[in-house]
Coordinates of C-alpha atoms and ligand atoms in Angstrom, one line a residue:
M12 CA -9.1 -27.8 15.0
T13 CA -5.6 -26.9 14.0
T14 CA -4.7 -23.3 13.5
T15 CA -3.9 -22.1 10.0
T16 CA -0.7 -20.2 9.3
R17 CA 0.5 -18.0 6.5
T18 CA 2.2 -21.0 4.9
E19 CA -1.2 -22.7 4.4
R20 CA -3.2 -19.8 3.3
T21 CA -2.1 -17.1 0.8
V22 CA -2.9 -13.4 0.8
L23 CA -5.0 -14.1 -2.3
D24 CA -7.2 -16.5 -0.2
D25 CA -7.6 -13.7 2.4
A26 CA -8.4 -11.1 -0.3
R27 CA -11.0 -13.4 -1.9
D28 CA -12.6 -14.1 1.5
Q29 CA -12.9 -10.4 2.2
L30 CA -14.7 -9.9 -1.1
A31 CA -16.9 -12.9 -0.5
E32 CA -17.9 -11.5 2.9
A33 CA -18.7 -8.1 1.5
V34 CA -20.7 -9.6 -1.4
K35 CA -22.8 -11.5 1.2
I36 CA -23.5 -8.4 3.3
L37 CA -24.3 -6.4 0.2
G38 CA -26.6 -9.2 -1.1
L39 CA -24.9 -9.1 -4.5
P40 CA -25.7 -12.1 -6.8
A41 CA -23.2 -14.9 -7.5
D42 CA -22.5 -13.7 -11.1
V43 CA -21.5 -10.3 -9.8
H44 CA -19.3 -11.9 -7.2
A45 CA -17.6 -13.9 -10.0
M46 CA -17.0 -10.8 -12.1
L47 CA -15.5 -8.9 -9.2
A48 CA -13.3 -11.8 -8.0
E49 CA -11.5 -12.3 -11.3
P50 CA -8.7 -10.1 -12.5
R51 CA -9.6 -8.5 -15.8
R52 CA -6.2 -8.7 -17.3
E53 CA -2.9 -10.4 -16.3
L54 CA 0.5 -10.3 -18.0
S55 CA 3.4 -12.5 -17.0
V56 CA 6.7 -11.6 -18.6
S57 CA 10.2 -13.0 -18.8
I58 CA 12.9 -10.4 -18.1
P59 CA 16.3 -11.4 -19.3
L60 CA 18.9 -9.4 -17.4
R61 CA 22.5 -9.0 -18.4
R62 CA 24.4 -9.0 -15.2
D63 CA 27.4 -6.7 -14.8
D64 CA 29.7 -9.7 -15.2
G65 CA 28.2 -10.4 -18.7
S66 CA 26.2 -13.4 -17.7
I67 CA 22.4 -13.5 -18.3
E68 CA 19.8 -14.2 -15.7
V69 CA 16.1 -14.6 -16.5
L70 CA 13.7 -13.0 -14.1
R71 CA 9.9 -13.1 -13.9
G72 CA 7.6 -10.1 -13.8
Y73 CA 3.9 -9.5 -13.7
R74 CA 1.3 -6.8 -14.1
V75 CA -2.3 -7.6 -13.0
Q76 CA -5.2 -5.3 -13.7
H77 CA -7.9 -6.5 -11.3
N78 CA -10.6 -4.1 -12.4
Y79 CA -10.9 -0.9 -14.5
S80 CA -14.6 -0.2 -14.4
R81 CA -14.1 3.1 -12.6
G82 CA -11.1 4.3 -14.6
P83 CA -7.5 3.3 -15.5
G84 CA -5.8 0.6 -13.5
K85 CA -3.6 2.0 -10.7
G86 CA -1.1 0.5 -8.3
G87 CA 2.5 0.0 -7.5
V88 CA 5.3 -2.1 -8.8
R89 CA 7.1 -4.3 -6.3
F90 CA 10.7 -5.6 -6.5
D91 CA 10.9 -8.4 -4.0
D92 CA 12.1 -12.0 -4.0
A93 CA 8.7 -13.1 -2.6
V94 CA 6.7 -11.8 -5.5
D95 CA 4.5 -14.3 -7.2
L96 CA 1.4 -14.1 -9.4
D97 CA -1.1 -14.8 -6.5
E98 CA 0.5 -12.1 -4.4
V99 CA 0.2 -9.6 -7.3
R100 CA -3.4 -10.6 -7.8
A101 CA -4.3 -10.0 -4.2
L102 CA -2.5 -6.6 -4.1
A103 CA -4.3 -5.6 -7.4
M104 CA -7.6 -6.4 -5.9
W105 CA -6.9 -4.4 -2.8
M106 CA -5.9 -1.5 -5.0
T107 CA -9.4 -1.6 -6.7
W108 CA -11.0 -1.3 -3.3
K109 CA -8.6 1.3 -2.1
C110 CA -9.2 3.6 -5.1
A111 CA -12.9 3.1 -4.9
L112 CA -13.0 3.8 -1.1
L113 CA -11.0 7.0 -1.5
D114 CA -13.1 7.9 -4.6
V115 CA -10.1 8.4 -6.9
P116 CA -11.2 7.6 -10.5
Y117 CA -9.2 4.5 -10.9
G118 CA -9.5 0.7 -11.0
G119 CA -6.9 -1.4 -9.3
A120 CA -3.7 -3.0 -10.6
K121 CA -0.3 -4.1 -9.3
G122 CA 3.0 -5.2 -10.7
G123 CA 6.0 -7.0 -9.5
V124 CA 9.3 -8.5 -10.4
R125 CA 10.7 -11.5 -8.5
I126 CA 14.1 -10.1 -7.5
D127 CA 15.9 -9.2 -4.3
P128 CA 17.0 -5.6 -5.3
R129 CA 19.7 -5.5 -2.6
R130 CA 21.7 -8.1 -4.4
Y131 CA 21.9 -6.1 -7.7
S132 CA 23.9 -3.0 -8.8
I133 CA 22.1 0.2 -9.7
A134 CA 23.0 -0.4 -13.4
E135 CA 21.4 -3.9 -13.2
L136 CA 18.3 -2.6 -11.5
E137 CA 18.0 0.0 -14.3
R138 CA 18.2 -2.7 -17.0
V139 CA 15.6 -4.8 -15.1
T140 CA 13.3 -1.8 -14.8
R141 CA 13.6 -0.8 -18.5
R142 CA 13.1 -4.3 -19.8
Y143 CA 10.1 -4.9 -17.5
T144 CA 8.6 -1.6 -18.6
S145 CA 9.0 -2.4 -22.3
E146 CA 7.5 -5.8 -21.7
I147 CA 4.4 -4.4 -20.0
A148 CA 4.2 -1.2 -22.2
P149 CA 1.3 -2.6 -24.3
I150 CA -1.0 -2.6 -21.3
I151 CA 0.1 0.6 -19.4
G152 CA -0.4 4.3 -20.2
P153 CA -2.0 7.4 -18.6
E154 CA -5.5 6.3 -19.6
I155 CA -4.9 2.5 -19.3
D156 CA -2.9 1.6 -16.2
I157 CA -0.5 3.9 -14.1
P158 CA 2.2 2.2 -12.1
A159 CA 3.8 3.7 -9.0
P160 CA 6.4 2.7 -6.4
D161 CA 5.9 -0.1 -3.9
I162 CA 8.3 -2.3 -1.9
G163 CA 11.8 -2.3 -3.4
T164 CA 11.1 0.5 -5.9
D165 CA 11.3 4.3 -5.6
E166 CA 11.2 7.6 -7.5
R167 CA 14.4 6.6 -9.5
T168 CA 12.6 3.4 -10.7
M169 CA 9.7 5.5 -11.8
A170 CA 11.9 7.9 -13.7
W171 CA 13.4 4.9 -15.6
M172 CA 9.9 3.6 -16.3
M173 CA 8.6 6.9 -17.5
D174 CA 11.7 7.4 -19.7
T175 CA 11.5 3.9 -21.2
Y176 CA 7.8 4.3 -22.0
S177 CA 8.3 7.8 -23.4
V178 CA 11.1 6.7 -25.7
G179 CA 8.9 4.0 -27.1
R180 CA 6.1 6.5 -27.8
G181 CA 8.5 9.2 -29.2
H182 CA 7.4 11.9 -26.8
T183 CA 7.5 12.5 -23.0
V184 CA 4.5 11.0 -21.3
L185 CA 4.5 12.3 -17.7
G186 CA 1.2 10.7 -16.7
V187 CA 2.3 7.1 -17.3
V188 CA 3.6 6.6 -13.8
T189 CA 3.3 8.4 -10.5
G190 CA 5.8 8.7 -7.6
K191 CA 8.3 10.4 -10.0
P192 CA 11.1 12.7 -8.9
I193 CA 10.0 16.3 -8.5
A194 CA 12.4 17.2 -11.3
L195 CA 10.4 15.0 -13.6
G196 CA 6.8 16.0 -12.9
G197 CA 6.5 14.4 -9.5
S198 CA 4.2 15.9 -7.0
Q199 CA 5.2 17.8 -3.9
G200 CA 4.3 15.7 -0.9
R201 CA 4.1 12.3 -2.8
A202 CA 7.2 10.8 -1.1
A203 CA 5.7 11.2 2.4
A204 CA 2.1 10.9 1.4
T205 CA 1.5 7.3 2.6
S206 CA 3.0 8.1 6.0
R207 CA 1.1 11.3 6.3
G208 CA -2.1 9.5 5.5
V209 CA -1.4 6.8 8.1
V210 CA -0.8 9.5 10.7
A211 CA -3.9 11.5 9.7
V212 CA -6.0 8.4 10.2
S213 CA -4.2 7.4 13.4
L214 CA -5.0 10.8 15.0
E215 CA -8.7 10.4 14.0
V216 CA -8.8 7.0 15.7
L217 CA -7.1 8.2 18.8
H218 CA -9.6 11.0 19.0
H219 CA -12.5 8.6 18.5
L220 CA -11.2 6.6 21.4
G221 CA -10.7 9.6 23.6
I222 CA -6.9 9.1 23.7
R223 CA -4.9 12.3 23.5
P224 CA -1.9 12.1 21.1
E225 CA 0.4 13.9 23.6
G226 CA 2.0 11.1 25.6
A227 CA 0.2 8.3 23.9
T228 CA 2.5 5.5 22.9
A229 CA 3.2 3.9 19.5
A230 CA 5.2 1.1 18.0
V231 CA 6.1 1.0 14.3
Q232 CA 7.1 -2.2 12.5
G233 CA 9.2 -1.4 9.3
F234 CA 11.3 1.7 8.9
G235 CA 11.1 2.1 5.1
K236 CA 9.0 4.4 2.9
V237 CA 6.0 4.1 5.1
G238 CA 7.1 3.3 8.6
R239 CA 9.9 5.9 8.8
G240 CA 7.7 8.8 7.9
A241 CA 4.9 7.5 10.1
A242 CA 7.2 7.3 13.1
R243 CA 8.5 10.8 12.4
F244 CA 5.0 12.4 12.0
L245 CA 3.6 10.5 15.1
A246 CA 6.5 11.9 17.2
E247 CA 5.8 15.4 15.8
E248 CA 2.2 15.0 17.0
G249 CA 3.5 14.3 20.5
L250 CA 3.2 10.5 20.6
R251 CA 6.0 8.5 22.2
V252 CA 7.3 6.1 19.6
V253 CA 8.7 3.5 22.0
A254 CA 9.6 0.7 19.6
V255 CA 10.6 0.4 15.9
S256 CA 12.0 -2.3 13.7
D257 CA 13.5 -2.8 10.3
V258 CA 14.7 -5.9 8.3
D259 CA 17.9 -6.0 10.4
G260 CA 16.4 -5.8 13.9
A261 CA 14.4 -3.8 16.4
I262 CA 15.0 -1.3 19.2
S263 CA 13.0 0.3 22.0
H264 CA 13.1 3.1 24.4
P265 CA 10.4 3.5 27.1
D266 CA 10.4 7.3 27.0
G267 CA 10.1 7.4 23.3
L268 CA 12.9 7.3 20.6
D269 CA 14.4 10.6 19.5
L270 CA 13.1 10.4 15.9
P271 CA 15.3 13.1 14.3
A272 CA 18.4 11.5 15.8
L273 CA 17.3 8.1 14.8
E274 CA 16.7 9.1 11.2
A275 CA 20.1 10.7 11.1
Y276 CA 21.5 7.4 12.5
V277 CA 19.7 5.4 9.9
D278 CA 20.9 7.6 7.1
E279 CA 24.5 7.0 8.3
T280 CA 24.4 3.3 9.1
G281 CA 21.5 1.9 7.1
S282 CA 19.6 0.4 10.0
V283 CA 17.9 1.3 13.3
V284 CA 20.0 -1.5 15.0
G285 CA 22.5 -0.1 17.6
F286 CA 20.9 3.3 17.9
P287 CA 22.7 4.9 20.9
G288 CA 20.5 4.9 24.1
S289 CA 18.0 2.3 22.8
S290 CA 17.7 -1.3 23.9
P291 CA 17.8 -4.1 21.3
I292 CA 14.5 -6.2 21.1
S293 CA 13.1 -8.7 18.8
G294 CA 10.8 -8.0 15.9
E295 CA 8.1 -10.0 17.6
E296 CA 8.5 -7.7 20.7
V297 CA 7.7 -4.7 18.5
L298 CA 4.4 -6.4 17.4
A299 CA 3.7 -7.3 21.1
A300 CA 4.6 -3.9 22.5
E301 CA 2.3 -2.5 25.2
V302 CA 1.2 0.6 23.3
D303 CA -1.8 2.6 22.4
L304 CA -1.1 2.4 18.6
L305 CA 0.7 -0.3 16.5
V306 CA 1.6 0.5 12.9
P307 CA 2.7 -2.5 11.0
A308 CA 4.3 -0.9 8.0
A309 CA 6.4 -3.6 6.3
V310 CA 4.9 -6.6 4.5
E311 CA 1.9 -8.9 4.4
G312 CA 1.0 -11.5 7.0
V313 CA 3.3 -10.4 9.9
I314 CA 0.5 -10.7 12.4
H315 CA -1.0 -14.2 12.2
A316 CA -2.7 -16.9 14.2
G317 CA 0.6 -17.7 15.9
N318 CA 1.3 -14.2 17.4
A319 CA -2.0 -12.3 17.3
E320 CA -2.7 -13.2 20.9
A321 CA 0.5 -11.5 22.0
V322 CA -0.5 -8.1 20.5
R323 CA -1.2 -5.7 23.3
A324 CA -1.9 -2.5 21.3
R325 CA -5.3 -0.9 21.6
V326 CA -5.4 0.2 17.9
I327 CA -3.7 -1.2 14.8
V328 CA -3.4 1.1 11.8
E329 CA -2.2 -0.9 8.8
G330 CA 0.6 1.0 7.1
A331 CA 1.4 -2.0 4.9
N332 CA -0.9 -3.9 2.6
G333 CA -2.3 -7.0 4.3
P334 CA -0.1 -7.1 7.5
L335 CA -2.8 -9.1 9.3
S336 CA -3.8 -12.5 8.2
A337 CA -7.5 -13.3 8.2
D338 CA -7.0 -15.4 11.4
A339 CA -5.2 -12.5 13.1
D340 CA -8.0 -10.2 12.0
R341 CA -10.6 -12.4 13.6
I342 CA -8.6 -13.0 16.8
L343 CA -7.9 -9.3 17.3
G344 CA -11.5 -8.4 16.5
E345 CA -12.8 -10.7 19.1
R346 CA -10.5 -9.2 21.6
G347 CA -11.8 -5.7 20.8
V348 CA -8.6 -4.4 19.2
L349 CA -9.6 -1.7 16.7
V350 CA -8.0 -2.4 13.3
V351 CA -8.0 0.3 10.7
P352 CA -7.7 -1.6 7.4
D353 CA -4.9 -1.0 4.8
I354 CA -7.3 0.1 2.1
L355 CA -8.1 3.1 4.2
A356 CA -5.1 3.6 6.4
N357 CA -2.4 3.5 3.7
A358 CA -4.4 5.1 0.9
G359 CA -2.5 8.4 1.2
G360 CA 0.1 7.2 -1.4
V361 CA -2.4 6.6 -4.1
V362 CA -4.4 9.7 -3.2
V363 CA -1.3 11.8 -3.9
S364 CA -0.5 9.7 -6.9
Y365 CA -3.9 10.8 -8.2
F366 CA -3.0 14.4 -7.5
E367 CA 0.3 13.9 -9.3
W368 CA -1.5 12.4 -12.4
V369 CA -4.0 15.3 -12.3
Q370 CA -1.2 17.8 -12.2
A371 CA 0.7 16.1 -15.0
N372 CA -2.4 16.0 -17.2
Q373 CA -3.0 19.7 -16.6
S374 CA 0.7 20.7 -16.6
Y375 CA -0.1 22.8 -13.5
W376 CA 1.7 22.2 -10.2
W377 CA 0.4 22.6 -6.7
T378 CA 2.4 23.6 -3.6
E379 CA 3.3 21.1 -0.9
A380 CA 0.9 22.8 1.5
E381 CA -2.0 22.5 -1.0
V382 CA -1.2 18.8 -1.6
N383 CA -1.0 18.0 2.1
E384 CA -4.2 19.8 2.9
K385 CA -6.1 18.0 0.2
L386 CA -4.6 14.7 1.3
V387 CA -5.5 15.1 5.0
D388 CA -9.0 16.2 4.0
R389 CA -9.6 13.1 1.8
M390 CA -8.2 10.8 4.5
T391 CA -10.2 12.2 7.4
H392 CA -13.4 12.2 5.3
A393 CA -12.9 8.6 4.3
W394 CA -12.2 7.6 7.9
R395 CA -15.4 9.3 9.1
D396 CA -17.5 7.7 6.3
V397 CA -16.1 4.2 7.1
L398 CA -16.7 4.8 10.8
V399 CA -20.3 5.8 10.3
Y400 CA -20.9 2.9 7.9
A401 CA -19.4 0.4 10.3
T402 CA -21.2 1.7 13.3
E403 CA -24.6 1.8 11.6
R404 CA -24.3 -1.8 10.4
H405 CA -22.3 -3.3 13.3
L406 CA -19.4 -4.2 11.0
S407 CA -15.6 -4.2 11.5
L408 CA -13.9 -1.3 9.9
R409 CA -12.3 -3.6 7.4
L410 CA -15.6 -5.1 6.4
A411 CA -17.3 -1.7 6.2
A412 CA -14.5 -0.3 4.1
T413 CA -14.6 -3.3 1.8
C414 CA -18.4 -3.1 1.4
M415 CA -18.3 0.6 0.6
A416 CA -15.6 0.0 -2.0
V417 CA -17.2 -3.1 -3.6
E418 CA -20.5 -1.3 -3.8
R419 CA -19.0 1.6 -5.7
V420 CA -17.2 -0.7 -8.1
W421 CA -20.4 -2.7 -8.6
R422 CA -22.4 0.5 -9.3
A423 CA -19.9 1.4 -12.0
H424 CA -20.3 -2.0 -13.6
E425 CA -24.1 -1.8 -13.4
V426 CA -24.4 1.6 -15.1
R427 CA -21.9 0.7 -17.8
G428 CA -23.7 -2.6 -18.5
L429 CA -22.2 -5.8 -19.9
Y430 CA -20.7 -5.7 -23.3
P431 CA -21.7 -7.2 -25.7
Ligands
LIG510 N1 2.1 1.1 -3.8 C1 1.2 2.0 -3.1 C2 0.0 1.3 -2.6 O1 0.0 0.1 -2.3 C3 0.8 3.2 -4.0 C4 0.1 2.9 -5.3 C5 0.0 4.1 -6.2 O2 0.3 5.2 -5.8 O3 -0.5 3.8 -7.3 O4 -1.0 1.9 -2.3

């Protein structure tokens, strides 16, 4: 049999297979499976963009609401040139499970625009964001669907989205997006929340395996919103971060990279490449680093059938959404590598998004210490619940987490009943 690669199978195939496996274990009937597999609502929009030179380019954007049985849709907006409808569908489904698993009262949604943001000016990105927001405005809102940042978007994007939506409504609507700047109703601790959550779970896993964080080794793939903070917090906990990468390249240092100095270097140069005292390595070498902990924190499908055998980490904590293909998941599972799935590991972002939305709805703001304490508490409890569920039923952590989430969503469906 030939091995499959990411080019043959899509992330949506993987997401659907995970659901099918969970449905089978839970013993849910076929009609329930069919309802949970289908996105409830999808919008595909054309985004005409006036470039700075006066020409017009037509972009494509999407918003998919996979499920809203437990509450409003929730999930990020991605600006990336690989965005397509199937990817957004998969990411929306994962958001449904993530929100259910962490027990935040949301369904799952995701949005995206097919664009490479690095090739556009800030003024152009603002126009894209505003037009995209106005196109999807009929299906978003604090009680309908609440976007947030994802790859290629940030708090500035959220401020533009919130402003565009509010202008259309005639009043300021803080709760329509999360991940906003602090000056505009953003939450303390939101920017670092995903990274903090990744590290909270990583510490729990190391403890579970009897590995002391002090002196344990880690590799982090991706040095953006998630990877950079994760590397910093891991180093603060005493781990040696021996290898990191970003889109431009990768570096290593056997004694552990000096994270504060590396962050200052990245702020200055825009990349980890060339960091004084480090050795240049390939991106694949980061994934194959001989470490206790590997955190893939960039994009989907980076570990696949072609390179899973090369992974030498004892534990993988998925900072990104879907960094392991289904094949890689199986190969690593058979080899006994412990994989903490994305819907648990990177849920810190949406947990603090929830806190931001609660604060916006109450107009009452918490301190950063309060936010961080509540975040770590939620993450560690979710980790423990998933571990118990997996151990009792002899399931992988991913399957356990998916089963727990699917069951919660199904319960909500069941008690609501089918209309009409
Ligand atoms: N984009 C993040 C994720 O994939 C955050 C979503 C949110 O805060 O709504 O979980």
